[in-house]
Coordinates of C-alpha atoms and ligand atoms in Angstrom, one line a residue:
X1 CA 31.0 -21.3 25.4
X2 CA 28.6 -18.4 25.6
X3 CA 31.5 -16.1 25.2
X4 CA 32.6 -17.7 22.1
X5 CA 29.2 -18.0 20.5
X6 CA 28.7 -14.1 20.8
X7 CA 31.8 -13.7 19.3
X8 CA 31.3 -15.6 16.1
X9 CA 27.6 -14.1 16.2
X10 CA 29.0 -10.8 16.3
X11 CA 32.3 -10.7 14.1
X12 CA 32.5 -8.4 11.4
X13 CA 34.8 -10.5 9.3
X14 CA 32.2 -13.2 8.5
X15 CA 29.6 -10.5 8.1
X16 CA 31.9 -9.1 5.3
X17 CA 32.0 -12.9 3.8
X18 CA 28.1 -13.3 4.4
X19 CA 27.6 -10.3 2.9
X20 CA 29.7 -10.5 -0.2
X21 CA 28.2 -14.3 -0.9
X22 CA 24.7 -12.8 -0.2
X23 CA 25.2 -9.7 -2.7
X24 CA 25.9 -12.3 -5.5
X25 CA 23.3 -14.5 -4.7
X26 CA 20.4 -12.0 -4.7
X27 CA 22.0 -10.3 -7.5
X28 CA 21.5 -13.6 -9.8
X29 CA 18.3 -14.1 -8.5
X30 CA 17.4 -10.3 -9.5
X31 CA 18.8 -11.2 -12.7
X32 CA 16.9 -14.4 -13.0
X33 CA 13.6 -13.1 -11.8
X34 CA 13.6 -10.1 -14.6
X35 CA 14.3 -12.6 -17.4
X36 CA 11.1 -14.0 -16.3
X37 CA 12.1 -17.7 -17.5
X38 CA 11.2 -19.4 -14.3
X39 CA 7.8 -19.7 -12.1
X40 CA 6.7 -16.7 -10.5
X41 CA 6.2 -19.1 -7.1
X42 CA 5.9 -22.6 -6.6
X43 CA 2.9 -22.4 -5.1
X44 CA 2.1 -25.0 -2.0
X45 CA -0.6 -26.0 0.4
X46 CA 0.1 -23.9 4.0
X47 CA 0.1 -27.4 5.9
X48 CA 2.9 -28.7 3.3
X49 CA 5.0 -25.5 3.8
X50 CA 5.0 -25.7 7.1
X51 CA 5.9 -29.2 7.4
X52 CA 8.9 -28.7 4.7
X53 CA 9.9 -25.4 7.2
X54 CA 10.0 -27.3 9.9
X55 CA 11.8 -30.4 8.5
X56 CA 13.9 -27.9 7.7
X57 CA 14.7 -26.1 10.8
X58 CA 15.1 -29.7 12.6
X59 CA 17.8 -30.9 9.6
X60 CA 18.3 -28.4 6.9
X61 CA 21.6 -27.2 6.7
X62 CA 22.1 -23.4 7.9
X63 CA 23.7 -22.5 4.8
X64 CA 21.0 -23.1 2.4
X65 CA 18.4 -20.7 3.9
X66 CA 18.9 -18.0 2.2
X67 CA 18.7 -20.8 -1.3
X68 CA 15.2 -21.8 -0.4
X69 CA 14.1 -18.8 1.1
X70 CA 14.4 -17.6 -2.7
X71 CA 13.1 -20.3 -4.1
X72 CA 10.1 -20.7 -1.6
X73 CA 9.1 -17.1 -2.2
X74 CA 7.3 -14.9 -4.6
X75 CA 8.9 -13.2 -7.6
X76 CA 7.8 -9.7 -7.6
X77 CA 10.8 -8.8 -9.3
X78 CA 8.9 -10.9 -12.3
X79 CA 7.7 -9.8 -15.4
X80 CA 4.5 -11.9 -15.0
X81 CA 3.8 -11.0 -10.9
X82 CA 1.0 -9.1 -11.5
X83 CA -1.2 -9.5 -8.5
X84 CA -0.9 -7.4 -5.2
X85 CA -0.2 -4.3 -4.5
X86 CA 3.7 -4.3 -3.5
X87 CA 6.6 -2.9 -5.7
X88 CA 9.3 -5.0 -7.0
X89 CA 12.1 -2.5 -5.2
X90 CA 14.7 -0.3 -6.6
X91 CA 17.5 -2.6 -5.9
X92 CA 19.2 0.8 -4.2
X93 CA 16.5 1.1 -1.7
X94 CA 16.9 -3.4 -0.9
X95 CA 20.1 -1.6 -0.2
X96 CA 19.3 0.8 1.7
X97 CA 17.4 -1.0 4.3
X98 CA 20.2 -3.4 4.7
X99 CA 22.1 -0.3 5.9
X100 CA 19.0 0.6 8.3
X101 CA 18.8 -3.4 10.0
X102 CA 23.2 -3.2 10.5
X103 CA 22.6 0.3 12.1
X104 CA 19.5 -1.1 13.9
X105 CA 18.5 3.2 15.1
X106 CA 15.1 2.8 16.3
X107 CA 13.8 6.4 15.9
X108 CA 12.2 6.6 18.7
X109 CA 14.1 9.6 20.4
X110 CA 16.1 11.8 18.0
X111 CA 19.7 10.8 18.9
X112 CA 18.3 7.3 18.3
X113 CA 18.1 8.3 14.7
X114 CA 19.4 11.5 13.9
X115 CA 20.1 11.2 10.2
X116 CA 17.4 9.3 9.4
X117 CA 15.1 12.1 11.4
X118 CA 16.5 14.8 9.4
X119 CA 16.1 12.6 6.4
X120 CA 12.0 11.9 6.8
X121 CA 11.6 15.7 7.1
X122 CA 13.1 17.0 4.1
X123 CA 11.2 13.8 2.3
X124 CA 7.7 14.4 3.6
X125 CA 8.3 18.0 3.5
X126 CA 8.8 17.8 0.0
X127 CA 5.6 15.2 -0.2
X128 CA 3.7 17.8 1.3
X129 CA 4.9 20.7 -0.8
X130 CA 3.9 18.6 -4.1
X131 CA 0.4 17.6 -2.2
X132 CA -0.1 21.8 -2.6
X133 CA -0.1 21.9 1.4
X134 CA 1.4 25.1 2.9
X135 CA 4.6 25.9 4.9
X136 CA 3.0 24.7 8.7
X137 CA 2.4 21.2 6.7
X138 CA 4.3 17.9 8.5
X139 CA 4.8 14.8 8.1
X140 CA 6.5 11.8 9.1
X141 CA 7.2 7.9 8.1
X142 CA 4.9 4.9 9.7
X143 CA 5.1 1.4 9.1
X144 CA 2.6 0.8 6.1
X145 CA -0.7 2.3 4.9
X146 CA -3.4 0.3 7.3
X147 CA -1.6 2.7 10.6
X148 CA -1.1 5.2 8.6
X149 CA -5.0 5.8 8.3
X150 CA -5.6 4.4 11.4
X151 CA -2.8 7.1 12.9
X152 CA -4.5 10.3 11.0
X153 CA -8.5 9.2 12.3
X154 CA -7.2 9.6 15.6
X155 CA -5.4 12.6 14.6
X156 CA -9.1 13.3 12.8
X157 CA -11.2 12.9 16.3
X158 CA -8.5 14.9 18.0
X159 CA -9.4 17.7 15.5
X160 CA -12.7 17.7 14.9
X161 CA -14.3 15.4 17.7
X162 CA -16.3 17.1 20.1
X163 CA -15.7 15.3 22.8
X164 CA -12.3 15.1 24.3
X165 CA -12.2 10.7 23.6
X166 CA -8.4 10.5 23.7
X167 CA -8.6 11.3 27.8
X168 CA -12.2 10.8 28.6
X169 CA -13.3 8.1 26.8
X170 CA -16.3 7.6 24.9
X171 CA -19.9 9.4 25.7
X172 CA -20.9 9.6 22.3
X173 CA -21.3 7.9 19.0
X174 CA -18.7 9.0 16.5
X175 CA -18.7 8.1 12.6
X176 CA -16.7 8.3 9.3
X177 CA -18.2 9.0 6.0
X178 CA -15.9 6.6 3.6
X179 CA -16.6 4.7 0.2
X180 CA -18.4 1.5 0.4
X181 CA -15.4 0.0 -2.3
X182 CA -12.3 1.6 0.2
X183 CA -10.1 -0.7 1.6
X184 CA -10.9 -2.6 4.8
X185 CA -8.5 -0.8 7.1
X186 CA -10.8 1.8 7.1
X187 CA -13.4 -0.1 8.3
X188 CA -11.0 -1.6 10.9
X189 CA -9.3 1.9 12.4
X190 CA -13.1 3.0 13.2
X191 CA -14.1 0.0 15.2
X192 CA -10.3 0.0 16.9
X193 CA -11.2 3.6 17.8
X194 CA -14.6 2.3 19.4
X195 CA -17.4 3.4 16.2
X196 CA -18.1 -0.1 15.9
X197 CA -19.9 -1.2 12.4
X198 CA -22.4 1.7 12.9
X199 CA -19.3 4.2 12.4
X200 CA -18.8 3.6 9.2
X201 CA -20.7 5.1 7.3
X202 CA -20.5 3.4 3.7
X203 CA -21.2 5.7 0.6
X204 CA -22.0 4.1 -2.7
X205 CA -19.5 4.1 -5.7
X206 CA -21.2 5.3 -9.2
X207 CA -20.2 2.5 -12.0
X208 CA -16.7 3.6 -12.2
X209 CA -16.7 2.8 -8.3
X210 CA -15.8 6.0 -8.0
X211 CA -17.5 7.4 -4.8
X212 CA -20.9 9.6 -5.6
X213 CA -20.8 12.7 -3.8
X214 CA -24.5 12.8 -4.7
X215 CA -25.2 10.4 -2.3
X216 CA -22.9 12.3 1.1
X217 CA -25.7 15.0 2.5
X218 CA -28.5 12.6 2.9
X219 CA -25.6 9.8 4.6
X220 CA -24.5 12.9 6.2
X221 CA -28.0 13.9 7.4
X222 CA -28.9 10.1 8.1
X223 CA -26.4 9.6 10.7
X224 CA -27.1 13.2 12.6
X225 CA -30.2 11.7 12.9
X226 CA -29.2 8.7 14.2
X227 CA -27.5 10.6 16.6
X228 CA -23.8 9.5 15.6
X229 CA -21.3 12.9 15.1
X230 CA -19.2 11.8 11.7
X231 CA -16.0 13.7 12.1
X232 CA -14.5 12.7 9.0
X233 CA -14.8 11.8 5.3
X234 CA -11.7 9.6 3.6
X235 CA -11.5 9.7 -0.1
X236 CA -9.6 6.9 -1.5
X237 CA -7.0 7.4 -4.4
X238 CA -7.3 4.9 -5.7
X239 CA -9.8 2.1 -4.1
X240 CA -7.8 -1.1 -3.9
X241 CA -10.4 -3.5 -5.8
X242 CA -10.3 -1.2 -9.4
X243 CA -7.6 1.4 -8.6
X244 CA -10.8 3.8 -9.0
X245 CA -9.8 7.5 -7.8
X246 CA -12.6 9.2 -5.5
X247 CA -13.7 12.8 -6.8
X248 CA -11.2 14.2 -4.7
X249 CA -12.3 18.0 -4.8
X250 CA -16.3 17.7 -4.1
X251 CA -15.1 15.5 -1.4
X252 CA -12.7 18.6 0.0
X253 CA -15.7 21.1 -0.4
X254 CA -18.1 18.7 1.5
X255 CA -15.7 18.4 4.2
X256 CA -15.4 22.5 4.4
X257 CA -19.1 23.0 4.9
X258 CA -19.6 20.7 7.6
X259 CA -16.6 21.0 9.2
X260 CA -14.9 17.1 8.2
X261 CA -11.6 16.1 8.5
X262 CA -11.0 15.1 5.2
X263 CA -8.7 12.2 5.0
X264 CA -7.0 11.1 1.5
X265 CA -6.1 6.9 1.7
X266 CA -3.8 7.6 -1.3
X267 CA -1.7 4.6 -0.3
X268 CA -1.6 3.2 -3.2
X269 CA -1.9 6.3 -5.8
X270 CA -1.4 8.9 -3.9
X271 CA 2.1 9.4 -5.5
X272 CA 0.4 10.5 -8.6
X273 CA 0.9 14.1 -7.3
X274 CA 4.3 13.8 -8.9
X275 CA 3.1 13.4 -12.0
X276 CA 1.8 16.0 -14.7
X277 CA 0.2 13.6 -16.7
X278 CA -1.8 11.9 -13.6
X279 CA -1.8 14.7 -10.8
X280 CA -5.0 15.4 -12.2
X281 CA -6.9 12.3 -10.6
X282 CA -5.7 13.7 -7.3
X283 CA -7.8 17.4 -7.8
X284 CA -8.7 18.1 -4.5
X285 CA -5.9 16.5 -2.8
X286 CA -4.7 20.7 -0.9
X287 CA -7.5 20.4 0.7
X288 CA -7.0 17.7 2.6
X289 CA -6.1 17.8 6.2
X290 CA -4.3 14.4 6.0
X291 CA -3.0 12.2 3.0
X292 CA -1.0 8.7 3.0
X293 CA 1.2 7.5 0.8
X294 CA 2.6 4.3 0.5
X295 CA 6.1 4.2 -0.6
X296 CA 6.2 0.0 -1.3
X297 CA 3.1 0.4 -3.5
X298 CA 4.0 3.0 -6.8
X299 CA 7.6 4.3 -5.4
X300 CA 9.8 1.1 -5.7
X301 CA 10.2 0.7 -2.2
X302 CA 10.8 -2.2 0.1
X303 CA 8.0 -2.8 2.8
X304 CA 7.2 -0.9 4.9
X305 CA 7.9 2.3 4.3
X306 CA 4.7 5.0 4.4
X307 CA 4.4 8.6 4.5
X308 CA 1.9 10.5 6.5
X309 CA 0.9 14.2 5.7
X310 CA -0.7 16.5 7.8
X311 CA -1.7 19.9 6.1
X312 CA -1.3 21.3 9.5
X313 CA 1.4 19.9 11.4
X314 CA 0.2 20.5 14.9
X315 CA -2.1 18.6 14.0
X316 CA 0.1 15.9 14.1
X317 CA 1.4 16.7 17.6
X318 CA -1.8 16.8 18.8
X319 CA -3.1 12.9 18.3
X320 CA -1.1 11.3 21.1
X321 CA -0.6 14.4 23.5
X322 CA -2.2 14.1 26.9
X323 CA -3.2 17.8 26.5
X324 CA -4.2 19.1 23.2
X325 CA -2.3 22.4 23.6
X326 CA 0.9 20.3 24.1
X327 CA 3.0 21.8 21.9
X328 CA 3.0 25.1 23.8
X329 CA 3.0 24.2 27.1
X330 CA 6.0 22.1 26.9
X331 CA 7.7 23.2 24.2
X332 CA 8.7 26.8 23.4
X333 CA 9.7 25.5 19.2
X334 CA 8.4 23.1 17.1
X335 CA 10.0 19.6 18.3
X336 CA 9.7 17.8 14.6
X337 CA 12.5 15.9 15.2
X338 CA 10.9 13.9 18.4
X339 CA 9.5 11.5 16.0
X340 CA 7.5 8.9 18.5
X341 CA 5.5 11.6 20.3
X342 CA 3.9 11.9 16.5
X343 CA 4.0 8.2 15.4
X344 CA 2.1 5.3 16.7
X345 CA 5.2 3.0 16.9
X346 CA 8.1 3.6 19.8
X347 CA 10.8 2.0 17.7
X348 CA 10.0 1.7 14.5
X349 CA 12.3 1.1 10.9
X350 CA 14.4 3.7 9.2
X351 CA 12.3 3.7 6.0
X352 CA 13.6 6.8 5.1
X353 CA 17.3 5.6 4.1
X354 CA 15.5 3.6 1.1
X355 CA 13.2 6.5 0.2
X356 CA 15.8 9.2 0.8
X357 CA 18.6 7.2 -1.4
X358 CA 16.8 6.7 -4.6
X359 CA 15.4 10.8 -4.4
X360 CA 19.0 11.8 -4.2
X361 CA 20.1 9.5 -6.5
X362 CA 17.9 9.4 -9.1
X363 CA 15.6 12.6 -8.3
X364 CA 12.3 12.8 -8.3
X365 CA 11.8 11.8 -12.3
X366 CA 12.0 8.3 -11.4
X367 CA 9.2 8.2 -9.4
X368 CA 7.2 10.1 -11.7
X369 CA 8.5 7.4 -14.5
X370 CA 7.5 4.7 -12.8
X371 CA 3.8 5.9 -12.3
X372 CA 3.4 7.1 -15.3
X373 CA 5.0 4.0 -17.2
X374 CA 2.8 1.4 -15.3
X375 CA -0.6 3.5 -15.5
X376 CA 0.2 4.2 -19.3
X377 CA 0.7 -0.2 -19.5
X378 CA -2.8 -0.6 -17.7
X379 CA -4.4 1.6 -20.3
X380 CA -2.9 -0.2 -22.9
X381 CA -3.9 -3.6 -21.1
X382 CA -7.4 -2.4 -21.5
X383 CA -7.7 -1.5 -25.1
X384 CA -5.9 -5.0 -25.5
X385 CA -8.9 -6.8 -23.2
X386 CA -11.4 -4.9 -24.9
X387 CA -10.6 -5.8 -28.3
X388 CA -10.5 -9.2 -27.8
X389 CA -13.8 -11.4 -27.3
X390 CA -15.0 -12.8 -24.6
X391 CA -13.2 -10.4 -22.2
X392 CA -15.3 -7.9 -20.5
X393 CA -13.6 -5.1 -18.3
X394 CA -15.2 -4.4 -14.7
X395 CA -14.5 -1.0 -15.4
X396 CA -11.8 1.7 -17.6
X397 CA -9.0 1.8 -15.6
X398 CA -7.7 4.9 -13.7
X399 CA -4.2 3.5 -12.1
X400 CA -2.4 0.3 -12.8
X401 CA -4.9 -2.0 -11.6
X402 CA -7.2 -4.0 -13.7
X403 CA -10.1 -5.9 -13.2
X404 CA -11.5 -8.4 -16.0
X405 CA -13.2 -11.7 -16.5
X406 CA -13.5 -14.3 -19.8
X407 CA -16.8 -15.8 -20.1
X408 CA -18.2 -17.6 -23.3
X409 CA -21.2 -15.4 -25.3
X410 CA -24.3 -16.2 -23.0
X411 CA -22.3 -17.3 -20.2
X412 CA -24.6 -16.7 -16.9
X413 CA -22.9 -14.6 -14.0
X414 CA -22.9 -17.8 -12.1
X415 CA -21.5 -19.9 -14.3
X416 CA -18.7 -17.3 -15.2
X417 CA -18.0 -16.6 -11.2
X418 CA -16.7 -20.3 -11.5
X419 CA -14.7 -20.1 -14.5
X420 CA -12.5 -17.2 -13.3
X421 CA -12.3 -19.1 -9.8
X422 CA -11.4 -21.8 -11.4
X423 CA -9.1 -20.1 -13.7
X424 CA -7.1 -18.1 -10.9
X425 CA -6.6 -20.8 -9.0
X426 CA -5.1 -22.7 -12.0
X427 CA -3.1 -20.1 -12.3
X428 CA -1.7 -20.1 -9.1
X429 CA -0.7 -23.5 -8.4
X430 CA 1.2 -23.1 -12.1
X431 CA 3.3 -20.7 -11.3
X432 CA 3.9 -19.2 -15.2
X433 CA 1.7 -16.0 -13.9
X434 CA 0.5 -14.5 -10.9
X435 CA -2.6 -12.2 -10.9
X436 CA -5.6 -12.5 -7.8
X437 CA -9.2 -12.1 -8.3
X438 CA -11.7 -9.9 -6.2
X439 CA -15.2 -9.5 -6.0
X440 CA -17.0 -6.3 -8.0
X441 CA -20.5 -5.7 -8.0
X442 CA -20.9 -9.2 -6.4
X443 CA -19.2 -11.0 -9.5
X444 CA -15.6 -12.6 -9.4
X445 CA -12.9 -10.9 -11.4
X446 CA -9.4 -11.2 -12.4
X447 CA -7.2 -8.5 -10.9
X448 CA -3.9 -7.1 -12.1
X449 CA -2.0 -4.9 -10.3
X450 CA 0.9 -3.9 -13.2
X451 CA 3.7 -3.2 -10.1
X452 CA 6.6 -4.4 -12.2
X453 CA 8.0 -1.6 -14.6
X454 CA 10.1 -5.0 -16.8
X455 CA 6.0 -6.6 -17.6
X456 CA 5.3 -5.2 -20.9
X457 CA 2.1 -4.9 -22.9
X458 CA 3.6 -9.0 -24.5
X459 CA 3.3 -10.3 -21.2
X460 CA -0.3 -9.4 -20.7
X461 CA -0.9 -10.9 -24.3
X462 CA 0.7 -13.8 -23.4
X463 CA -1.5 -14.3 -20.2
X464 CA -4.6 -13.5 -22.0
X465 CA -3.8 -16.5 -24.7
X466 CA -2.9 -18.5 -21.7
X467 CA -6.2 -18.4 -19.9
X468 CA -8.5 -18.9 -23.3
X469 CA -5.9 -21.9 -24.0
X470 CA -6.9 -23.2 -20.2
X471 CA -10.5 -21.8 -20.0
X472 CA -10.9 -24.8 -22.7
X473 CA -9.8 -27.1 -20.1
X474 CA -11.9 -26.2 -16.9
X475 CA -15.3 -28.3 -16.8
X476 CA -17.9 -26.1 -15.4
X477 CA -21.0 -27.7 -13.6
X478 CA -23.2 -24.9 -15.0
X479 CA -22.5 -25.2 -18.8
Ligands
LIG1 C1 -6.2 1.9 -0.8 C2 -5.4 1.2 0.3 N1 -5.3 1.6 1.5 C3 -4.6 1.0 2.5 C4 -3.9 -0.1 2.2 C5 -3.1 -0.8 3.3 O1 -1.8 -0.5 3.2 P1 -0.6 -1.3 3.8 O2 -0.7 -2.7 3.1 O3 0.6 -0.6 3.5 O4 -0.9 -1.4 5.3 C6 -4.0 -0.7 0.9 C7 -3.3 -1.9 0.6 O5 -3.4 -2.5 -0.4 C8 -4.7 0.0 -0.1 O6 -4.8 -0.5 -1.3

């Protein structure tokens, strides 16, 4: 019996049959997603989904999962998914990963993953040779953006620390220097690495929340006081909540007079080094001693697939190494291609066959074209809110995220915070669109993040029309 069930778990022949049927199915659900005639997701109460997944698992039929996994799912392949962060994927690189969970290679050691070894090196030296880092720059692949900065702090208090934390343990108070709009994995790498709230040090944002350098010596000078030793400074390009770009090169030169490990979260727009047009938000960025870059967020890939940079590779070697001179006393070369001593995972996913097939495919000008198409669309999502009344923009955008709200002419902040609740949540449980909100400046906002290169500038006008047509609708205690 077990004998028997191995073998039909492990034949190759239905594989082939799974597979083929699979192919076509996702294939007319890409096709049916782009044409954008259907809901984006059918939105239901966690309690409800969980009682229709496990009605399911106690009599569904085995052959329908894949069915209602697609229709129990988000679109992001959608014209009108414009919410998080995540990119609808370069069917090549869904492709791709397939190939990575059949050959199952967990990386760990090289001959665990040879190809895909060689593969991350050529691709994140090529990252680092666009980020303007020199020939002793590394990098290497890590399962999404929040280890990624998490991964190059430590690498930052191996640096710069001056105590040796990684073996000894904490005597003193360590902090980093860091937006007060970045993203809140900052925030949770410091207390993981023992800072605890004090650690982060928050810096305020200038009305573009865009981080004011004006404001670093005194937080600099505040903390020495306080007797905490900050050890680094993270830019963020962009922030998540307005896609707003840090002023990446005053940060650099900060960091170079007091000795910083300057730390780019370019997770989500860090990618705009490949661009001519938009490298220009990234000024600054060869000065960094480390830089992440998400590849699911503005390079079509499927999650998780995330590039670290280290401007000095030993750098890199030296994070998780018992002894910080590691790389001499046990190795006479430069063992790149022992991925885990570098990476905070053992086994971890071979990434690199999605990122690595659409660069040798395509080349590098698709990546660039998608940036460039989607930030171009957010700017011209912008003039469109503007020029319309009763839309007010939290702020120009910089990337391909926008953040808005619709309020009647003397609405009050309160009375508008509600409307805009009211009207994301309506337009969640419909369906036809999906955007989120956030908080800015203490005030709720809309938020688009244009991920999908098939939304056009239409699509935005048609959501626009649709919330003043159900704006109408919403009764409002305040009014
Ligand atoms: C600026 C920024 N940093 C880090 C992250 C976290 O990245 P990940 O979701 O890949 O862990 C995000 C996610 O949205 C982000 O916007």
């Amino acid at each position: 019996m077990a004998e028997d069930i191995l073998k039909t778990a492990y034949d190759p022949a239905r594989f082939r049959e799974a597979g083929h049927a699979l192919i076509d199915q996702l294939a007319r659900y890409l096709q049916e997603a782009r044409k954008g005639q259907v809901p984006v997701l059918h939105y239901q109460h966690p309690d409800k989904e969980w009682d229709l997944w496990q009605a399911y698992l106690e009599k569904g039929d085995p052959k329908d999962l894949f069915e209602r996994i697609l229709e129990r799912t988000t679109k992001v392949q959608h014209p009108r998914y414009m919410g998080h962060q995540v990119a609808p994927p370069i069917p090549l690189a869904s492709l791709a990963a397939l190939v990575g969970g059949v050959l199952n290679n967990g990386m760990a050691i090289y001959e665990m993953g040879m190809a895909p070894t060689a593969m991350e090196r050529l691709l994140t030296d090529w990252l680092c040779r666009k980020a303007g880092f020199g020939p002793e720059a590394r990098g290497f692949l890590t399962s999404g953006g929040t280890l990624a900065n998490l991964t190059a702090l430590l690498a930052a208090r191996r640096s710069r620390g001056r105590e040796d934390v990684w073996n000894k343990g904490y005597t003193s108070k360590q902090a980093v220097l860091v937006s007060e709009a970045a993203h809140y994995c900052i925030d949770r790498a410091a207390r993981i690495m023992g800072m605890g709230a004090e650690g982060v040090i928050q810096i305020p944002v200038d009305t573009n929340y865009r981080m004011d350098p004006a404001y670093l010596q005194q937080a600099y000078d505040q903390a020495i006081k306080k007797g905490l030793e900050p050890i680094a400074l993270v830019g963020s390009a962009p922030c998540t909540a307005t896609g707003s770009y840090d002023p990446l090169e005053p940060l650099a030169a900060f960091c170079r007079q007091h000795n910083l490990w300057f730390h780019i979260d370019g997770a989500h727009g860090g990618a705009a080094i490949l661009s001519e047009r938009y490298k220009h938000l990234m000024d600054g960025v060869a000065g960094a001693d480390s830089l992440v870059i998400d590849g699911h967020k503005m390079m079509g890939m499927p999650v998780l697939t995330t590039a670290l940079l280290f401007r000095n590779g030993a750098d890199s070697y030296n994070t998780f190494s018992q002894q910080a001179d590691y790389l001499l006393s046990e190795s006479e070369e430069e063992d790149w291609y022992n991925g885990a001593k570098r990476t905070f995972e053992c086994t971890k996913l071979t990434g690199i066959f999605s990122w690595f097939a659409v660069w040798k495919t395509y080349g590098e000008e698709l990546f660039t074209a998608y940036l460039e198409r989607q930030y171009d669309l957010a700017r011209e999502a912008s003039e469109l809110i503007r020029s319309r009344p009763g839309w007010e923009l939290a702020c120009l955008p910089q990337s391909n995220i926008l953040c808005f709200r619709y309020l009647a002419p003397g609405m009050d902040d309160t009375t508008a915070d509600q409307l805009n609740g009211a009207i994301r949540q309506h337009l969640l449980e419909a369906g036809t669109y999906y955007i989120v909100q956030t908080r800015v400046s203490g005030r709720s906002y809309l938020r688009t993040s244009l991920m999908n290169p098939l939304t056009g500038i239409s699509d935005i006008r048609s959501l626009l029309d649709h919330i003043e047509g159900i704006a109408k609708a919403i009764p409002l205690s305040g009014n």
